[in-house]
Coordinates of N, CA and C in Angstrom, one line a residue:
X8 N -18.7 14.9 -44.9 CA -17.6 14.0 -44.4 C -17.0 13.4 -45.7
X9 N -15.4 13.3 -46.0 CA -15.2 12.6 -46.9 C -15.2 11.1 -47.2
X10 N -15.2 10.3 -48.0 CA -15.3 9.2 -48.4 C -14.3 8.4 -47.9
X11 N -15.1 7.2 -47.2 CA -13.7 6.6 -46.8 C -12.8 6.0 -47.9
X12 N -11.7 5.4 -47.8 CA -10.9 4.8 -48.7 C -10.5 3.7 -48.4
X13 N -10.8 2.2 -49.0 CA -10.4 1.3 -48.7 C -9.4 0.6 -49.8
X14 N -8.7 0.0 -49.5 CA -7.5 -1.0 -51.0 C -7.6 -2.3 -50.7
X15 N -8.0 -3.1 -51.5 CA -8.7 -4.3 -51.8 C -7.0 -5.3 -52.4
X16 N -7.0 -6.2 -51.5 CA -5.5 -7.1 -52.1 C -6.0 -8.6 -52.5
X17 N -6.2 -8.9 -53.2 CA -6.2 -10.3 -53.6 C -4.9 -10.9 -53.8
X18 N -5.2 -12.7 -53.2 CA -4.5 -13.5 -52.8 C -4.1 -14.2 -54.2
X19 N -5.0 -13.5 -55.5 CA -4.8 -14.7 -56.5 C -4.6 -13.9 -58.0
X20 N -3.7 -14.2 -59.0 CA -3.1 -13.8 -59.9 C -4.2 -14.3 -61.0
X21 N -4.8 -15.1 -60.9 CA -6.1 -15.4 -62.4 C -6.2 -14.4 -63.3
X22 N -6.7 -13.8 -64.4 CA -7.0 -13.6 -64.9 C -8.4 -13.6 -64.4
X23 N -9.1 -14.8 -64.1 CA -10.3 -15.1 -64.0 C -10.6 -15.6 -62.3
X24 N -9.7 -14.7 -61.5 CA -9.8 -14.4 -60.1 C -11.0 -14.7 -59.4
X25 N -11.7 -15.8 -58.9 CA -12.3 -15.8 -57.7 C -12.3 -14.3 -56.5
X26 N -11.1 -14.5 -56.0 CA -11.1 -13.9 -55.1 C -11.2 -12.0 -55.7
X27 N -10.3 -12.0 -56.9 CA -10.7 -10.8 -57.4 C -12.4 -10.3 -58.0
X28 N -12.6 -11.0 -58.2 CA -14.5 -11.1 -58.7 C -15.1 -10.5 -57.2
X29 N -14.9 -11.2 -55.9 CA -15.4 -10.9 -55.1 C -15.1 -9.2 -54.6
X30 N -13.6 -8.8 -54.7 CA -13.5 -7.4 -54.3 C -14.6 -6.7 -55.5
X31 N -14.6 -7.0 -57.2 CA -15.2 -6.5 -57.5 C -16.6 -6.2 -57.2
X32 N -16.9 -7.3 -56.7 CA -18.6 -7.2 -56.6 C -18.5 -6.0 -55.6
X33 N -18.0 -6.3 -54.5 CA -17.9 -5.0 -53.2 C -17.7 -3.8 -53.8
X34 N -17.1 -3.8 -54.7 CA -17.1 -2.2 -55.3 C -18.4 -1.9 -55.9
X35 N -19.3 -2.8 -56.8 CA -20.2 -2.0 -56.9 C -21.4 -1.9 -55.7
X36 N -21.3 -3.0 -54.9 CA -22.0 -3.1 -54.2 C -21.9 -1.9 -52.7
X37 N -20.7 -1.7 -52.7 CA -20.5 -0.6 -51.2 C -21.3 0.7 -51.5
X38 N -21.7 1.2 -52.9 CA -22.4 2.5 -52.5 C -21.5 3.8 -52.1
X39 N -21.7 4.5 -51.0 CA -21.9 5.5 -50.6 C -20.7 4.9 -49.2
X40 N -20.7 4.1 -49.1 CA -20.1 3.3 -47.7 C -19.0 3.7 -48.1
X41 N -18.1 4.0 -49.0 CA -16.6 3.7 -49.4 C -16.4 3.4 -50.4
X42 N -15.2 4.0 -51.0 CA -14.9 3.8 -52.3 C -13.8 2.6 -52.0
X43 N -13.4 1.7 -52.7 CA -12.8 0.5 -53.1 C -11.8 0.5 -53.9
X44 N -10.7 0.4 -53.9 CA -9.7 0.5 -55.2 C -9.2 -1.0 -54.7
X45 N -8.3 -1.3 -56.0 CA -8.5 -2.9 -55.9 C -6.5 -2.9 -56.7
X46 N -5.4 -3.3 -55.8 CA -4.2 -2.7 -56.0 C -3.6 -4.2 -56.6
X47 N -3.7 -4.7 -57.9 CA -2.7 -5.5 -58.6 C -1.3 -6.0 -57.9
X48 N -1.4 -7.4 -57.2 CA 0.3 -7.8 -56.7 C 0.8 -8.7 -58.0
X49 N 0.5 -8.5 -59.1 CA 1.5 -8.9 -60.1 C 2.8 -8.6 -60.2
X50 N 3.0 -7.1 -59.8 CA 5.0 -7.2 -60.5 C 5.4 -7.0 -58.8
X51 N 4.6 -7.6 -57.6 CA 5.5 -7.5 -56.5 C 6.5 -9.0 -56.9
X52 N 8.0 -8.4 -56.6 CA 8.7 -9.6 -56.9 C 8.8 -10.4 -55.4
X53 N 9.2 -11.7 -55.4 CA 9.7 -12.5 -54.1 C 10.4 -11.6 -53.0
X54 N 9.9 -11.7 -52.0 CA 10.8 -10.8 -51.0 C 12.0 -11.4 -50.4
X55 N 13.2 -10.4 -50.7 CA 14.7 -10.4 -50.5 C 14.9 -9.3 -49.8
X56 N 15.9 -9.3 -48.9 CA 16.1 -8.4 -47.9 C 17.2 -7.3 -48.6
X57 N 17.7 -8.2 -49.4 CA 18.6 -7.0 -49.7 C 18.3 -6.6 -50.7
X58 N 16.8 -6.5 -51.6 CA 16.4 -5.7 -52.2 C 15.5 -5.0 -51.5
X59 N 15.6 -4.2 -50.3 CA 14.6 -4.0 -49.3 C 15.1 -2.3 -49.2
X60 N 14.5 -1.9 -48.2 CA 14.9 -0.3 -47.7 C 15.1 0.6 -48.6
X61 N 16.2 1.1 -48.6 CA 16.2 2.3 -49.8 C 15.9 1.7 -51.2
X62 N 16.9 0.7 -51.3 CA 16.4 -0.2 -53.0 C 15.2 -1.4 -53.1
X63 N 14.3 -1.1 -52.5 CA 12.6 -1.7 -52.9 C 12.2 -1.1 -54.1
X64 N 11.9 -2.4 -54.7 CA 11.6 -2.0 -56.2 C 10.5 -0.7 -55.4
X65 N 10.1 -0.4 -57.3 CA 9.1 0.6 -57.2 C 7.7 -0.1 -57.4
X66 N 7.6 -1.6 -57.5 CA 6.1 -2.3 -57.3 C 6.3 -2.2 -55.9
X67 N 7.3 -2.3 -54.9 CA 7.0 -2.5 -53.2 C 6.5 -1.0 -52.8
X68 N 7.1 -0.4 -53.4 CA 7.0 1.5 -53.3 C 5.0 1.6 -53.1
X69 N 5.1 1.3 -54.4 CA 3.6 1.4 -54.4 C 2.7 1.0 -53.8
X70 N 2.9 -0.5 -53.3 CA 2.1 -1.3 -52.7 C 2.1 0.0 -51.3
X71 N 3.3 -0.1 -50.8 CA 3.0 0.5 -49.5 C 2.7 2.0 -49.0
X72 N 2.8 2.2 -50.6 CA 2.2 4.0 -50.5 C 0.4 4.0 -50.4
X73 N 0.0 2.6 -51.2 CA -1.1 2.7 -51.4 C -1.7 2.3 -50.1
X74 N -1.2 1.4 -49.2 CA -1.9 1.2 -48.0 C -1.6 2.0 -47.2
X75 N -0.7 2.9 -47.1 CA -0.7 4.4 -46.3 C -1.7 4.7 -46.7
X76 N -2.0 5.5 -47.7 CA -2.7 6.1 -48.2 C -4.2 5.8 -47.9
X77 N -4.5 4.4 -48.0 CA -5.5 4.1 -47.6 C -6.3 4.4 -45.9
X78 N -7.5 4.0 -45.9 CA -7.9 4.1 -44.4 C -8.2 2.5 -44.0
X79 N -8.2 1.8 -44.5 CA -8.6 0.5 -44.2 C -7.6 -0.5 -45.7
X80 N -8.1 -1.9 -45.1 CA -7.3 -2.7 -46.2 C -8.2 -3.7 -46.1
X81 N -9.0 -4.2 -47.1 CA -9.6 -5.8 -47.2 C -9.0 -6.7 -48.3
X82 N -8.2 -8.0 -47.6 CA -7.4 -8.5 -48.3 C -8.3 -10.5 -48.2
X83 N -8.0 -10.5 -49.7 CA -9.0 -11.9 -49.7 C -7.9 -12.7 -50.3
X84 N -7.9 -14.1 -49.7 CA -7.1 -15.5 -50.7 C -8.2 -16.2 -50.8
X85 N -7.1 -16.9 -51.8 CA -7.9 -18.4 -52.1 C -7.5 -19.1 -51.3
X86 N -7.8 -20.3 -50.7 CA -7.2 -21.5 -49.9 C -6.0 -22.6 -51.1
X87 N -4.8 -22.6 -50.6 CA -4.4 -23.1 -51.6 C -3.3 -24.4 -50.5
X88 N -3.5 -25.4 -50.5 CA -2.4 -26.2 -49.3 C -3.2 -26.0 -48.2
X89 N -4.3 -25.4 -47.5 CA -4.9 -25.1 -46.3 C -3.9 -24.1 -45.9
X90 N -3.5 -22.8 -46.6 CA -3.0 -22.1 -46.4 C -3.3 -20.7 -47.1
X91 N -3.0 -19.6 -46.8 CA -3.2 -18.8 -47.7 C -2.1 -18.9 -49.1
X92 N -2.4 -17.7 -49.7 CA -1.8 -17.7 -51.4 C -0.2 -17.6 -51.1
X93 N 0.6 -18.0 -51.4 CA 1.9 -17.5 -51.6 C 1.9 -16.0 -51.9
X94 N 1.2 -15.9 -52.6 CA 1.5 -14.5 -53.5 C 0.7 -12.9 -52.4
X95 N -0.4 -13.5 -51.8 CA -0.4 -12.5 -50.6 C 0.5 -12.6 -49.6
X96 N 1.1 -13.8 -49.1 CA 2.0 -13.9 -47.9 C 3.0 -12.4 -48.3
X97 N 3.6 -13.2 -49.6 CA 4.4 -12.2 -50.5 C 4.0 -10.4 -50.2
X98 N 3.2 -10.4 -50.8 CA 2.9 -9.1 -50.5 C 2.8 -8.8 -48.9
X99 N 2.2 -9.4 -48.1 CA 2.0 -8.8 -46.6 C 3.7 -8.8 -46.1
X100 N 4.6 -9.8 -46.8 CA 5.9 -9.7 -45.9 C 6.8 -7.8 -46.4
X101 N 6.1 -7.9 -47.8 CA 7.0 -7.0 -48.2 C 6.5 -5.5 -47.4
X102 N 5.2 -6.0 -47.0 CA 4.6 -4.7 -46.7 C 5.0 -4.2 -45.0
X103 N 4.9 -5.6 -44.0 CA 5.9 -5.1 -43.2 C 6.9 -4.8 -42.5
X104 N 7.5 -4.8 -43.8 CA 9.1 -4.5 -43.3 C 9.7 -3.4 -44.2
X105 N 10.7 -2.4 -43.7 CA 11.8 -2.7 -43.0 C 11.2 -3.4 -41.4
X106 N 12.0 -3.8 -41.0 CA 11.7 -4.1 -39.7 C 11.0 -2.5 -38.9
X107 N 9.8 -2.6 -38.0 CA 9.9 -1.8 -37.5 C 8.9 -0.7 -38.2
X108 N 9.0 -0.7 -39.4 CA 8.3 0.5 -40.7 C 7.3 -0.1 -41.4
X109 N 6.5 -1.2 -40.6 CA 5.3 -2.0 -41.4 C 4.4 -0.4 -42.0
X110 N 4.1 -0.9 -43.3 CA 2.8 0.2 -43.5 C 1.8 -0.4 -43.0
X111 N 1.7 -1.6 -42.8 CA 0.1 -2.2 -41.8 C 0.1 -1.7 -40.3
X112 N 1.3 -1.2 -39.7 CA 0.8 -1.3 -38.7 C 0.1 -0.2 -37.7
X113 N -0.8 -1.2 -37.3 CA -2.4 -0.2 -36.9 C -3.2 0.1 -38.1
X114 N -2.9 -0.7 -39.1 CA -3.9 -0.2 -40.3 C -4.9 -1.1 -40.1
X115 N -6.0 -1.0 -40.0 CA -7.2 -1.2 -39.6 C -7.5 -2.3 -41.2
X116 N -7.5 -4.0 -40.9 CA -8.0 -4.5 -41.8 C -9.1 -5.6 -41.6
X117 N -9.8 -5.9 -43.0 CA -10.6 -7.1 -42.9 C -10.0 -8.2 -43.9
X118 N -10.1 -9.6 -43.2 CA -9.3 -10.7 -44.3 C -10.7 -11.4 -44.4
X119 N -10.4 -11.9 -45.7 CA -11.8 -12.4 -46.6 C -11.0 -14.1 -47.3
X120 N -12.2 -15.2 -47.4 CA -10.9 -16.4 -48.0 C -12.3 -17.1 -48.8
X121 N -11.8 -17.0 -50.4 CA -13.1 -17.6 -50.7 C -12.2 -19.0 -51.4
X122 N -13.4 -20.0 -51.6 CA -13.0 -21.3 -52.9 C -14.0 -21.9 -53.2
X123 N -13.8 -22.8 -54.0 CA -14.7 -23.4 -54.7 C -15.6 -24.2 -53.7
X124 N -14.4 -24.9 -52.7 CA -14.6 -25.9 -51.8 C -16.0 -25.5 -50.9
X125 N -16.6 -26.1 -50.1 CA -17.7 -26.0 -49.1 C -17.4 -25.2 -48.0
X126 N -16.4 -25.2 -47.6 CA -15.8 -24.5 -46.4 C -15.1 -23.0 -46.7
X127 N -15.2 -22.6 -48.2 CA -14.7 -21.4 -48.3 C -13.5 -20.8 -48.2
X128 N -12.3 -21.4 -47.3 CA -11.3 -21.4 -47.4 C -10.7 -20.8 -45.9
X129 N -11.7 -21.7 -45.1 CA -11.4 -21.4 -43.3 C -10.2 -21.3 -43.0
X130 N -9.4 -22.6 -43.4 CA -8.3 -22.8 -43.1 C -6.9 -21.7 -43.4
X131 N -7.1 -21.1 -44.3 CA -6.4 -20.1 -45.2 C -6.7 -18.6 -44.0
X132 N -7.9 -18.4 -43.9 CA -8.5 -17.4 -42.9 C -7.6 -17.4 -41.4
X133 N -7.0 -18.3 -41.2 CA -6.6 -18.0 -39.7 C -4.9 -17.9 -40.0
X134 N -4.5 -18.3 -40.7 CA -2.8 -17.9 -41.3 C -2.6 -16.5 -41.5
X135 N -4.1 -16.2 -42.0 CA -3.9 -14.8 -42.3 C -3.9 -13.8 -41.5
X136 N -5.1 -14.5 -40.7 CA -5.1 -13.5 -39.1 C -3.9 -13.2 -38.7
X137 N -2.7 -14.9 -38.2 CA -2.2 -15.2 -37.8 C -0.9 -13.7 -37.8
X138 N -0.9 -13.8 -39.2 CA 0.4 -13.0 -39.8 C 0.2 -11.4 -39.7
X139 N -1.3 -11.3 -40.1 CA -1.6 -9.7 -39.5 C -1.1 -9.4 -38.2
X140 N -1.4 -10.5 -36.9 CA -1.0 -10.4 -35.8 C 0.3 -9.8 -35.7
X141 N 1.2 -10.6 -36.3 CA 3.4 -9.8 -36.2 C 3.1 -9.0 -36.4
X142 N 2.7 -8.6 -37.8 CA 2.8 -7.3 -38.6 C 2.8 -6.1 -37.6
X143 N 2.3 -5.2 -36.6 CA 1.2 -6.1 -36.0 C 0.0 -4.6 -37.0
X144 N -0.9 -5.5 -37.8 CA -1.4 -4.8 -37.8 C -3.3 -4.6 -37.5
X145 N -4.3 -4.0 -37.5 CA -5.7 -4.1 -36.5 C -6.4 -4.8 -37.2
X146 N -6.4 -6.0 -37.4 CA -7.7 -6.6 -37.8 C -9.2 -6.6 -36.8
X147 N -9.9 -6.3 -38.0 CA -11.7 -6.2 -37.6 C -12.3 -7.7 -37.0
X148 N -12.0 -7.7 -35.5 CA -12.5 -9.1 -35.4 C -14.0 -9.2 -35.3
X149 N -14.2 -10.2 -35.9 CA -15.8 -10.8 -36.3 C -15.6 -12.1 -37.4
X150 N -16.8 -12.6 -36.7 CA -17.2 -14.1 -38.0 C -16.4 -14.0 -39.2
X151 N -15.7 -15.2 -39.1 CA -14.9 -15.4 -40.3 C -15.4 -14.7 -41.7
X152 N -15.4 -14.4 -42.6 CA -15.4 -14.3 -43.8 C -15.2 -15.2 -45.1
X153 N -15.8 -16.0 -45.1 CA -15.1 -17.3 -46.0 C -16.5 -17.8 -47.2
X154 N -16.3 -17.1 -47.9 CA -17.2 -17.7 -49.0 C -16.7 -19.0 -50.0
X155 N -17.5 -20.3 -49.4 CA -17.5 -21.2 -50.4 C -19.1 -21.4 -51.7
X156 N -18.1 -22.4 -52.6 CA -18.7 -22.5 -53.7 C -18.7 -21.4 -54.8
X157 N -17.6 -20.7 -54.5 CA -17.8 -19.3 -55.3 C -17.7 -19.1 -56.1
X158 N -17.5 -20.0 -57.2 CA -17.2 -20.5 -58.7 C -18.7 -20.3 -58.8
X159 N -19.7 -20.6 -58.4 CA -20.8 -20.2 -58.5 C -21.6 -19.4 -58.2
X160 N -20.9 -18.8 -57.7 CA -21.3 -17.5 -57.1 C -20.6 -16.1 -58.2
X161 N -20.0 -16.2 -58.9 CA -19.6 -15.3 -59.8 C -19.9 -15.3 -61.1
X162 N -20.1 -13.9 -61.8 CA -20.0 -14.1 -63.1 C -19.5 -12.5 -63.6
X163 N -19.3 -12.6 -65.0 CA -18.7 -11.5 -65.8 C -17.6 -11.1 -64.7
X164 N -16.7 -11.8 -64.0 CA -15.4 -11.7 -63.3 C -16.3 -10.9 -61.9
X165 N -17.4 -10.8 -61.7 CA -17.8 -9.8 -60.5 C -19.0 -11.2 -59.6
X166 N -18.6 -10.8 -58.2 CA -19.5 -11.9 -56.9 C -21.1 -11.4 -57.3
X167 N -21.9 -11.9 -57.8 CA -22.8 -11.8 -58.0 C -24.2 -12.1 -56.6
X168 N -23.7 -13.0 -56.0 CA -24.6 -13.7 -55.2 C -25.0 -12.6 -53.9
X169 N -26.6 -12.5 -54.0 CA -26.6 -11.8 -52.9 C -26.4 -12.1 -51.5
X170 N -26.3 -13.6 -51.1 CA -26.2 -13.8 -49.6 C -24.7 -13.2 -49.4
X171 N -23.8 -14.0 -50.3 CA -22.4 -13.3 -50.1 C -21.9 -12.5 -50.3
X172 N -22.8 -11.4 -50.7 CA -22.2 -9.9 -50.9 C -23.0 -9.0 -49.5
X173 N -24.3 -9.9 -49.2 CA -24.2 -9.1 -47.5 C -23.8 -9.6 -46.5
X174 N -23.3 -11.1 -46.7 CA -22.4 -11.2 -45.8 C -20.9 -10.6 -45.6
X175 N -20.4 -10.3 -47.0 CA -18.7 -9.6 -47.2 C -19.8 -7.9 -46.3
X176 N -21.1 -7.2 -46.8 CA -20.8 -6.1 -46.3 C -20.5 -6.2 -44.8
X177 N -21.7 -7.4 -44.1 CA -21.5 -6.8 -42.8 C -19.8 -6.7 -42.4
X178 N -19.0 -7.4 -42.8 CA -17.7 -7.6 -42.7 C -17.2 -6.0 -42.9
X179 N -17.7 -5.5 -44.2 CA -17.0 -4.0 -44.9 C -17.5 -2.7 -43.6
X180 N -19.1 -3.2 -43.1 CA -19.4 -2.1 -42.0 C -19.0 -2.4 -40.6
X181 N -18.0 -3.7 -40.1 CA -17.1 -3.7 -39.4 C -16.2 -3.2 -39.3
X182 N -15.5 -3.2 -40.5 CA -14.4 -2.0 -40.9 C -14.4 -0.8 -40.7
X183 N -15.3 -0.5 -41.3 CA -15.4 0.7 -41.4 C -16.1 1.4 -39.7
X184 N -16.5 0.6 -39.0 CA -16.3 0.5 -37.6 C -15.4 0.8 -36.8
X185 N -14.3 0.0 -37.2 CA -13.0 0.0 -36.8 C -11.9 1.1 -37.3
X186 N -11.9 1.2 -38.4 CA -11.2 2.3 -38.8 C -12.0 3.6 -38.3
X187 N -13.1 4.1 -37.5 CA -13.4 4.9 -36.8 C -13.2 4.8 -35.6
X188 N -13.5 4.1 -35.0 CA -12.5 3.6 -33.6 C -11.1 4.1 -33.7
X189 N -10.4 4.0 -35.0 CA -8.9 3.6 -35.2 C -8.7 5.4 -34.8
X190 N -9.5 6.2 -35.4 CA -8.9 7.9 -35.4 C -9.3 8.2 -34.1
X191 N -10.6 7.9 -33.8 CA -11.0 8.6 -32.1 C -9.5 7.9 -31.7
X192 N -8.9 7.0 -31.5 CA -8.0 6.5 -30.2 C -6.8 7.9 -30.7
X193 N -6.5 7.8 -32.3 CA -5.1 9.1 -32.6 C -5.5 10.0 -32.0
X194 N -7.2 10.7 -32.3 CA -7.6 12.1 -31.4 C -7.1 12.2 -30.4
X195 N -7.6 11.2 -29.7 CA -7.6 11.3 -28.4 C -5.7 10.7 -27.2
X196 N -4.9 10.6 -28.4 CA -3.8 10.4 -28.0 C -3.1 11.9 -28.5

């Protein structure tokens, strides 16, 4: 059977990414479960409509070639305002549109919200649901995902901590639940 393929989106531009540390850890940590690629929203620009459809830069190009391409999507922010990142909103608006031509939709995802704070970044977690819902695309429902304190939970840029890396898998083997679910329903249509 081939490897599944997942694309990992962080909500946060750092250098010294929280949220990116965390996809890292999951990549070495998934094993055999799935391979992980982890897709940079640095040169996605601000979304404008009339740089949209046929003239979408070639950062929008890519972003949504790669979540085609993908079988699943785990996308993590930081809590920033009790909201998600700007910079993922950004990326999720550009991804589903044109109107009608989301690459999310029915893409089978898991949303992840880590911070420094105690609560992990709950508040940021349900915006994000929220907006997958228009898109419309399939989120893995189960127990939030929200790692707090995670400034200490990381090191050498990778989530180190073992509680929160089997809590992110059972999250990863939800997914990957679902994006099996997601083909039996294509078969079977």
């Amino acid at each position: 059977m081939t490897q599944l393929s997942l694309l990992g989106l962080s909500g946060s531009l750092r250098r010294a990414s929280n949220s990116t540390a965390v996809l890292r850890g999951l990549q070495n940590a998934l094993g055999s479960r799935a391979a992980l690629g982890i897709f940079p929203l640095h040169a996605i620009p601000l979304y404008n409509e009339d740089d949209d459809a046929e003239h979408a830069p070639e950062s929008v190009r890519a972003l949504r070639s790669a979540i085609e391409a993908s079988d699943g999507v785990i996308m993590i922010s930081p809590e920033y305002n009790h909201g998600m990142s700007g910079v993922l909103k950004n990326a999720l608006d550009w991804a589903s549109r044109p109107y009608g031509l989301s690459a999310l939709k029915g893409k089978p995802v898991l949303t992840m919200t880590a911070s420094p704070a105690f609560t992990g970044g709950v508040r940021a977690q349900q915006q994000m649901n929220e907006t997958l819902a228009s898109i419309p695309a399939r989120p893995a429902f189960r127990p939030q995902i929200v790692i707090g304190g995670v400034h200490e939970k990381v090191r050498d840029g990778r989530l180190i901590d073992e509680a929160a890396i089997g809590f992110a898998l059972a999250g990863v083997d939800d997914l990957l639940e679902e994006i099996r679910a997601a083909r039996s329903v294509r078969k079977a249509a």
